[in-house]
Short mmCIF file of C-alpha atoms in Angstrom, two decimals:
data_model
loop_
_atom_site.label_atom_id
_atom_site.label_comp_id
_atom_site.label_asym_id
_atom_site.label_seq_id
_atom_site.Cartn_x
_atom_site.Cartn_y
_atom_site.Cartn_z
CA MET A 212 -23.32 -69.62 -93.71
CA SER A 213 -22.15 -71.52 -96.87
CA ILE A 214 -18.77 -72.95 -97.46
CA THR A 215 -16.92 -71.33 -100.53
CA ASN A 216 -14.54 -73.03 -102.98
CA THR A 217 -11.72 -71.06 -101.38
CA GLN A 218 -12.59 -72.58 -97.95
CA TRP A 219 -12.83 -76.14 -99.33
CA LYS A 220 -9.17 -75.69 -100.84
CA ARG A 221 -8.12 -74.65 -97.45
CA LEU A 222 -9.93 -77.66 -95.92
CA ALA A 223 -7.91 -79.82 -98.32
CA GLU A 224 -4.75 -78.13 -97.26
CA CYS A 225 -5.36 -78.56 -93.69
CA ALA A 226 -5.97 -82.18 -94.11
CA LYS A 227 -2.65 -82.54 -95.85
CA LEU A 228 -0.97 -80.81 -92.89
CA VAL A 229 -1.84 -83.87 -90.61
CA GLY A 230 -0.38 -86.28 -93.21
CA ARG A 231 -3.78 -87.69 -94.73
CA HIS A 232 -3.29 -89.64 -97.86
CA ALA A 233 -5.93 -92.25 -98.49
CA ASP A 234 -7.45 -93.30 -101.67
CA SER A 235 -10.51 -94.91 -100.25
CA LEU A 236 -12.27 -95.48 -96.86
CA SER A 237 -10.68 -98.87 -96.62
CA HIS A 238 -7.29 -97.30 -96.13
CA LEU A 239 -8.59 -94.74 -93.57
CA LYS A 240 -8.16 -96.76 -90.41
CA LYS A 241 -4.62 -97.65 -91.09
CA GLU A 242 -3.66 -94.03 -91.89
CA MET A 243 -5.42 -92.34 -89.01
CA THR A 244 -4.28 -94.84 -86.24
CA SER A 245 -0.64 -94.31 -87.48
CA ARG A 246 -1.08 -90.47 -87.39
CA LYS A 247 1.42 -88.92 -85.05
CA LEU A 248 -0.32 -86.31 -82.73
CA PRO A 249 1.71 -83.73 -80.87
CA GLU A 250 2.27 -84.36 -77.19
CA LEU A 251 0.49 -81.61 -75.28
CA TYR A 252 1.86 -79.79 -72.11
CA ASP A 253 0.05 -77.70 -69.58
CA ASP A 254 0.83 -75.95 -66.37
CA CYS A 255 -2.71 -76.73 -65.03
CA SER A 256 -2.96 -73.43 -63.35
CA LYS A 257 -5.57 -73.18 -60.74
CA ILE A 258 -6.62 -69.87 -62.35
CA ARG A 259 -8.48 -71.66 -65.20
CA SER A 260 -10.30 -73.88 -62.77
CA ASP A 261 -11.27 -70.83 -60.76
CA LEU A 262 -12.69 -69.44 -64.09
CA LEU A 263 -14.65 -72.48 -64.73
CA ASP A 264 -15.96 -72.47 -61.11
CA ALA A 265 -17.17 -68.86 -61.59
CA THR A 266 -18.87 -69.91 -64.98
CA LEU A 267 -20.62 -72.81 -63.25
CA HIS A 268 -21.48 -71.03 -60.06
CA ASP A 269 -24.92 -69.81 -61.21
CA VAL A 270 -25.58 -73.15 -63.24
CA LEU A 271 -24.90 -75.74 -60.48
CA PRO A 272 -26.33 -75.81 -56.96
CA TYR A 273 -22.81 -75.20 -55.38
CA GLN A 274 -24.39 -74.09 -52.11
CA GLU A 275 -24.79 -77.80 -51.45
CA TYR A 276 -20.99 -78.14 -50.79
CA SER A 277 -18.13 -75.84 -50.43
CA ILE A 278 -15.11 -75.67 -52.77
CA GLY A 279 -11.98 -75.01 -50.90
CA LEU A 280 -10.06 -71.85 -52.19
CA THR A 281 -6.83 -73.50 -51.03
CA ARG A 282 -7.41 -76.93 -52.67
CA LYS A 283 -4.46 -78.66 -54.07
CA PHE A 284 -6.07 -80.96 -56.60
CA MET A 285 -8.08 -80.46 -59.64
CA PRO A 286 -11.87 -81.24 -59.43
CA GLN A 287 -12.50 -84.45 -61.28
CA SER A 288 -13.45 -83.84 -64.94
CA TYR A 289 -11.79 -80.26 -64.90
CA HIS A 290 -8.91 -81.84 -66.91
CA LEU A 291 -11.13 -81.25 -69.87
CA ILE A 292 -10.29 -77.58 -69.99
CA TYR A 293 -6.57 -78.17 -70.18
CA PHE A 294 -4.22 -79.68 -72.91
CA HIS A 295 -5.17 -78.06 -76.17
CA SER A 296 -3.15 -78.02 -79.34
CA ALA A 297 -1.95 -74.56 -80.35
CA THR A 298 -3.57 -74.65 -83.86
CA ARG A 299 -3.11 -71.57 -85.99
CA LEU A 300 -6.09 -69.75 -87.20
CA SER A 301 -5.03 -70.25 -90.84
CA SER A 302 -5.07 -74.07 -90.25
CA LEU A 303 -8.66 -74.24 -88.80
CA PHE A 304 -11.42 -75.76 -90.95
CA PRO A 305 -14.24 -73.35 -92.13
CA ASP A 306 -16.38 -74.48 -89.08
CA GLY A 307 -13.69 -73.44 -86.66
CA THR A 308 -12.44 -77.07 -85.81
CA ASP A 309 -8.82 -78.09 -86.01
CA PRO A 310 -7.60 -80.83 -88.47
CA LEU A 311 -5.74 -83.14 -85.97
CA HIS A 312 -8.38 -85.73 -85.74
CA SER A 313 -10.28 -85.19 -88.93
CA PRO A 314 -10.65 -87.95 -91.64
CA GLY A 315 -10.71 -85.14 -94.24
CA MET A 316 -13.30 -84.41 -96.85
CA PRO A 317 -16.17 -84.91 -97.33
CA PHE A 318 -16.47 -85.84 -93.59
CA THR A 319 -16.51 -82.21 -92.37
CA ARG A 320 -19.26 -82.21 -89.70
CA ARG A 321 -17.81 -83.25 -86.21
CA MET A 322 -19.86 -84.22 -83.19
CA TRP A 323 -18.88 -85.55 -79.77
CA ALA A 324 -20.39 -89.15 -79.50
CA GLY A 325 -19.11 -90.22 -75.93
CA GLY A 326 -16.30 -91.73 -74.10
CA ASN A 327 -14.89 -93.02 -70.86
CA ILE A 328 -12.47 -91.66 -68.41
CA THR A 329 -10.44 -93.65 -65.76
CA PHE A 330 -9.20 -91.74 -62.70
CA ASP A 331 -6.32 -93.46 -60.72
CA ASP A 332 -5.40 -90.50 -58.75
CA HIS A 333 -5.79 -86.75 -58.26
CA LEU A 334 -4.25 -84.32 -60.68
CA PRO A 335 -2.58 -81.55 -58.94
CA PHE A 336 -2.43 -77.82 -59.72
CA GLN A 337 1.07 -77.48 -60.92
CA ASP A 338 1.21 -73.55 -61.49
CA SER A 339 5.08 -73.58 -61.87
CA ALA A 340 5.67 -76.82 -63.40
CA PHE A 341 3.94 -78.96 -66.30
CA LEU A 342 1.86 -82.00 -66.79
CA ARG A 343 1.74 -83.84 -70.13
CA CYS A 344 -0.98 -85.38 -72.29
CA LYS A 345 -0.10 -88.04 -74.70
CA GLU A 346 -2.73 -88.36 -77.46
CA SER A 347 -3.22 -91.10 -80.05
CA ILE A 348 -6.03 -92.27 -82.40
CA LYS A 349 -6.73 -95.77 -81.19
CA ASP A 350 -9.50 -96.88 -83.45
CA VAL A 351 -11.58 -95.96 -86.45
CA GLU A 352 -15.08 -97.31 -87.29
CA ILE A 353 -17.02 -96.65 -90.50
CA LYS A 354 -20.80 -97.24 -90.20
CA GLY A 355 -23.78 -96.55 -92.51
CA ASN A 356 -24.47 -97.21 -96.09
CA GLU A 357 -22.39 -95.88 -99.03
CA GLY A 358 -23.05 -92.12 -99.32
CA ASP A 359 -24.27 -91.85 -95.71
CA GLU A 360 -21.33 -93.03 -93.79
CA LYS A 361 -20.44 -92.04 -90.31
CA ILE A 362 -16.78 -92.27 -89.08
CA PHE A 363 -16.34 -92.87 -85.39
CA ILE A 364 -12.80 -91.97 -84.10
CA THR A 365 -11.61 -93.17 -80.77
CA ILE A 366 -8.94 -90.78 -79.25
CA GLU A 367 -6.88 -91.99 -76.29
CA ARG A 368 -5.34 -89.32 -73.91
CA ARG A 369 -3.03 -90.18 -71.12
CA ILE A 370 -2.51 -87.37 -68.66
CA GLY A 371 0.40 -87.62 -66.24
CA TYR A 372 3.64 -86.20 -64.93
CA MET A 373 6.58 -84.99 -67.13
CA ALA A 374 9.27 -87.61 -66.88
CA LYS A 375 11.97 -85.11 -67.57
CA THR A 376 11.45 -83.29 -64.32
CA GLY A 377 13.10 -86.31 -62.54
CA ARG A 378 11.41 -85.27 -59.42
CA HIS A 379 8.09 -87.02 -59.34
CA PRO A 380 7.85 -90.80 -58.16
CA PHE A 381 4.99 -91.45 -60.62
CA ALA A 382 6.52 -89.91 -63.77
CA ASP A 383 5.69 -92.89 -65.72
CA VAL A 384 2.06 -93.34 -64.38
CA ASP A 385 -1.05 -91.74 -65.92
CA PRO A 386 -3.43 -90.58 -63.11
CA VAL A 387 -6.19 -89.92 -65.81
CA LEU A 388 -6.72 -92.15 -68.83
CA GLU A 389 -9.47 -90.91 -71.18
CA ASN A 390 -10.96 -92.33 -74.32
CA ARG A 391 -13.13 -89.91 -76.28
CA LYS A 392 -15.14 -90.70 -79.31
CA LEU A 393 -15.85 -88.20 -82.11
CA VAL A 394 -18.20 -88.87 -84.95
CA PHE A 395 -17.60 -87.20 -88.46
CA LEU A 396 -20.47 -86.89 -90.88
CA ARG A 397 -20.52 -85.85 -94.59
CA GLU A 398 -21.38 -82.27 -95.34
CA ARG A 399 -24.83 -81.35 -96.00
CA PRO A 400 -25.54 -81.15 -99.72
CA ARG A 401 -27.16 -77.64 -99.51
CA PRO A 402 -28.07 -74.98 -96.96
CA LEU A 403 -31.10 -75.95 -95.00
CA ASP A 404 -34.33 -73.68 -95.14
CA THR A 405 -35.50 -75.11 -91.89
CA PRO A 406 -33.73 -77.03 -89.06
CA ALA A 407 -33.84 -80.68 -88.82
CA SER A 408 -36.68 -82.37 -87.15
CA ALA A 409 -36.37 -83.70 -83.55
CA THR A 410 -35.18 -87.44 -82.98
CA ASN A 411 -37.19 -90.14 -81.18
CA ILE A 412 -37.62 -89.36 -77.47
CA ILE A 413 -35.95 -92.03 -75.16
CA LYS A 414 -36.93 -92.00 -71.57
CA HIS A 415 -34.69 -93.27 -68.62
CA PRO A 416 -36.43 -96.23 -66.91
CA HIS A 417 -35.90 -95.02 -63.42
CA GLU A 418 -36.70 -91.76 -61.55
CA PRO A 419 -33.72 -89.84 -60.25
CA GLN A 420 -32.89 -89.47 -56.57
CA ALA A 421 -31.84 -85.90 -57.19
CA ARG A 422 -32.48 -83.56 -60.19
CA HIS A 423 -31.54 -79.87 -61.11
CA THR A 424 -32.95 -78.07 -64.04
CA PHE A 425 -31.53 -74.94 -65.65
CA ILE A 426 -31.26 -73.30 -68.92
CA PRO A 427 -27.83 -73.04 -70.64
CA SER A 428 -27.20 -69.58 -72.02
CA PRO A 429 -25.00 -68.55 -75.06
CA ALA A 430 -22.81 -66.86 -72.69
CA LEU A 431 -22.18 -70.13 -70.85
CA LEU A 432 -21.27 -71.73 -74.19
CA PHE A 433 -19.06 -68.91 -75.16
CA ARG A 434 -17.09 -69.12 -71.79
CA PHE A 435 -16.62 -72.84 -72.11
CA SER A 436 -15.46 -72.55 -75.70
CA ALA A 437 -12.96 -69.89 -74.53
CA LEU A 438 -11.59 -72.03 -71.61
CA THR A 439 -11.18 -75.05 -73.96
CA PHE A 440 -9.73 -73.09 -76.90
CA ASN A 441 -12.63 -74.43 -79.01
CA ALA A 442 -13.81 -72.18 -82.06
CA HIS A 443 -16.25 -74.82 -83.36
CA ALA A 444 -19.22 -72.77 -84.87
CA ILE A 445 -21.88 -75.02 -83.62
CA HIS A 446 -21.26 -73.60 -80.10
CA LEU A 447 -20.97 -69.85 -81.15
CA ASP A 448 -22.91 -69.10 -84.39
CA LYS A 449 -26.59 -69.60 -84.31
CA LYS A 450 -26.97 -68.78 -88.07
CA TYR A 451 -24.41 -71.42 -88.86
CA CYS A 452 -26.17 -73.90 -86.75
CA GLN A 453 -29.43 -73.40 -88.51
CA GLU A 454 -28.36 -72.83 -92.02
CA VAL A 455 -25.56 -75.20 -92.38
CA GLU A 456 -25.85 -77.97 -89.75
CA GLY A 457 -29.63 -77.94 -89.51
CA TYR A 458 -29.86 -77.38 -85.61
CA ARG A 459 -32.37 -75.01 -84.10
CA ASN A 460 -29.93 -73.24 -81.94
CA LEU A 461 -26.35 -73.35 -80.38
CA LEU A 462 -25.32 -76.79 -79.22
CA VAL A 463 -24.12 -77.56 -75.71
CA HIS A 464 -20.59 -78.98 -75.70
CA GLY A 465 -20.17 -82.72 -75.27
CA PRO A 466 -17.35 -82.21 -72.56
CA LEU A 467 -19.38 -79.47 -70.81
CA THR A 468 -22.14 -82.10 -70.09
CA VAL A 469 -19.36 -84.38 -68.78
CA VAL A 470 -18.25 -81.71 -66.34
CA LEU A 471 -21.85 -80.83 -65.34
CA MET A 472 -22.75 -84.55 -64.66
CA LEU A 473 -19.72 -85.14 -62.44
CA GLN A 474 -19.89 -82.01 -60.55
CA TYR A 475 -23.46 -82.57 -59.72
CA LEU A 476 -22.79 -86.17 -58.76
CA THR A 477 -19.92 -84.99 -56.70
CA ALA A 478 -22.09 -82.59 -54.88
CA ASN A 479 -24.80 -85.09 -54.24
CA MET A 480 -22.21 -87.74 -52.90
CA HIS A 481 -20.87 -85.15 -50.63
CA ARG A 482 -24.38 -84.17 -49.27
CA ARG A 483 -25.37 -87.84 -48.77
CA HIS A 484 -21.97 -88.74 -46.89
CA ARG A 485 -22.39 -85.51 -44.74
CA ARG A 486 -26.07 -86.66 -43.94
CA ASP A 487 -24.84 -90.19 -43.02
CA GLY A 488 -22.13 -88.85 -40.83
CA LYS A 489 -19.17 -90.15 -42.94
CA SER A 490 -15.98 -88.30 -42.67
CA GLN A 491 -14.53 -89.19 -46.14
CA ASP A 492 -16.24 -88.68 -49.51
CA GLN A 493 -16.03 -91.10 -52.27
CA VAL A 494 -13.91 -90.44 -55.40
CA ILE A 495 -14.86 -91.20 -59.06
CA THR A 496 -12.57 -93.84 -60.38
CA PHE A 497 -14.38 -94.58 -63.73
CA VAL A 498 -17.10 -92.94 -65.97
CA THR A 499 -18.46 -94.10 -69.28
CA TYR A 500 -21.10 -91.96 -71.09
CA ARG A 501 -22.91 -91.47 -74.45
CA ASN A 502 -24.37 -88.67 -76.05
CA LEU A 503 -27.85 -89.72 -77.32
CA ALA A 504 -29.56 -86.34 -78.60
CA PRO A 505 -28.41 -82.79 -78.90
CA LEU A 506 -28.93 -80.30 -76.09
CA TYR A 507 -29.42 -76.64 -77.06
CA ALA A 508 -28.76 -73.21 -75.58
CA GLU A 509 -31.82 -71.43 -74.21
CA GLU A 510 -33.80 -74.57 -73.60
CA GLU A 511 -34.20 -76.43 -70.42
CA MET A 512 -31.91 -79.43 -69.36
CA THR A 513 -32.07 -81.38 -66.23
CA LEU A 514 -29.11 -83.08 -64.47
CA CYS A 515 -30.27 -86.36 -62.73
CA VAL A 516 -28.51 -88.69 -60.28
CA ARG A 517 -29.47 -92.28 -59.00
CA GLN A 518 -27.38 -94.56 -56.89
CA LYS A 519 -27.58 -98.18 -57.95
CA GLU A 520 -25.16 -99.80 -55.52
CA GLU A 521 -22.65 -98.53 -52.88
CA HIS A 522 -20.09 -97.75 -55.40
CA LEU A 523 -22.11 -97.52 -58.61
CA TRP A 524 -24.05 -94.45 -59.74
CA GLU A 525 -26.16 -93.42 -62.76
CA THR A 526 -26.13 -89.80 -63.97
CA TRP A 527 -27.92 -88.48 -67.00
CA ILE A 528 -29.24 -85.38 -68.67
CA GLU A 529 -32.71 -84.90 -69.91
CA GLY A 530 -33.78 -82.35 -72.62
CA PRO A 531 -36.90 -80.03 -72.29
CA ASP A 532 -39.14 -82.89 -73.52
CA GLY A 533 -37.82 -85.30 -70.61
CA GLY A 534 -36.13 -87.38 -73.30
CA LEU A 535 -32.49 -88.75 -72.71
CA ALA A 536 -29.80 -86.60 -74.16
CA VAL A 537 -26.66 -88.01 -72.24
CA LYS A 538 -26.45 -90.92 -70.10
CA ALA A 539 -23.49 -92.15 -67.93
CA SER A 540 -22.52 -94.88 -65.44
CA VAL A 541 -20.04 -93.98 -62.75
CA ARG A 542 -18.01 -96.10 -60.22
CA THR A 543 -16.67 -94.69 -57.15
CA ALA A 544 -14.20 -95.75 -54.23
CA GLU A 545 -13.14 -94.67 -50.92
CA GLU A 546 -9.81 -93.67 -52.38
CA PHE A 547 -7.93 -93.77 -55.56
CA PRO A 548 -5.86 -96.89 -56.37
CA MET A 549 -2.72 -94.78 -56.27
CA GLN A 550 -3.68 -92.63 -53.20
CA LYS A 551 -1.87 -94.87 -50.61
CA GLU A 552 1.31 -95.12 -52.48
CA ARG A 553 1.25 -91.34 -53.26
CA GLU A 554 0.79 -90.63 -49.54
CA LYS A 555 3.64 -92.96 -48.69
CA GLN A 556 5.87 -91.09 -51.20
CA ASP A 557 4.79 -87.82 -49.85
CA ARG A 558 5.88 -88.80 -46.30
CA ILE A 559 9.18 -90.11 -47.57
CA ALA A 560 9.85 -86.85 -49.47
CA GLU A 561 8.90 -84.79 -46.25
CA GLU A 562 11.28 -86.94 -44.15
CA SER A 563 13.87 -86.53 -46.65
CA SER A 564 13.62 -82.78 -46.86
CA HIS A 565 13.96 -82.72 -43.07
CA ASP A 566 16.96 -84.77 -43.08
CA ARG A 567 18.65 -82.54 -45.62
CA SER A 568 18.03 -79.51 -43.46
CA ASP A 569 20.24 -81.11 -40.84
CA PRO A 570 23.99 -80.73 -41.50
CA GLN A 571 24.88 -83.76 -39.36
CA SER A 572 22.85 -85.95 -41.70
CA PHE A 573 25.38 -85.53 -44.54
CA PRO A 574 28.50 -87.63 -44.31
CA GLY A 575 31.70 -85.40 -44.04
CA MET A 576 29.64 -82.20 -43.47
CA GLY A 577 30.93 -81.70 -39.97
CA SER A 578 34.49 -81.77 -41.14
CA ILE A 579 34.18 -78.75 -43.64
#
């Protein structure tokens, strides 16, 4: 798949749509960190989480723990399938990506480099109401020699309750704070005859305490692309991957690896607590992760988990050669920082609703 002059013209027009006007790379940071990104809203319907459950059911060993069909809260990491910009097809770049976070030409190749997530509380399924996501570009780094630069862009996402509802006691609080780092590379100078060679293999220094190996299918990648409103060709078009990007097959999504690692860790924490007779599971309060090497469809990948301390875990993914592809450090706690206050507010709200149901509780009501 080659990119035509017409597509490059559209690429330039898309870049203008997001307000890029920089004469050199030295102006890029100022321009991008001042870029106004749209605030995103989502009803966070449980239906989409159910669809992700169905997609992962044959991938993860869910038989190790049960997922309640009546659960009120979103599984940790599932927020990644919500809050997406409604970019029109005509505004997409030739590779299917949207222009919101792009530095523009010639940095047309986008990859997910890593990030971190702070969880202060559960995110509820709203169904009939909305949560909001405030997104901003926090940092821009330019690395590499001239002509071979890489642009790393840090995007902050604050996910919380809509203040305009006026009903939630935590309207100004963000239960989930995410920083995701994208890297943009220059376009390849010409179509590739053969895929790029493998990178150096890095092994994890420790053996995992639990591991699970599976082979991601193109169908898995398609479903996750659909759930995340993501048309990036590196996950969908094998010919594009090989001839334009230089990869040997479809690439596994960066956020999908985060979901897989945290869900597998959650399953293992639950199994360990059940084995130790503990009544309460730990919750994840912070995760930081880095993508080190690509993972491909139709090739083995292995999820690994290791507990370092009581509330500190390591989780990582190995490729078919046993090399590190993704690594993460995870902190846990017995409860979320906001949990006690939330439960207190829930009790107050419940007591208040009971009071309002009693006519004697309203002054003057008896005289009507």
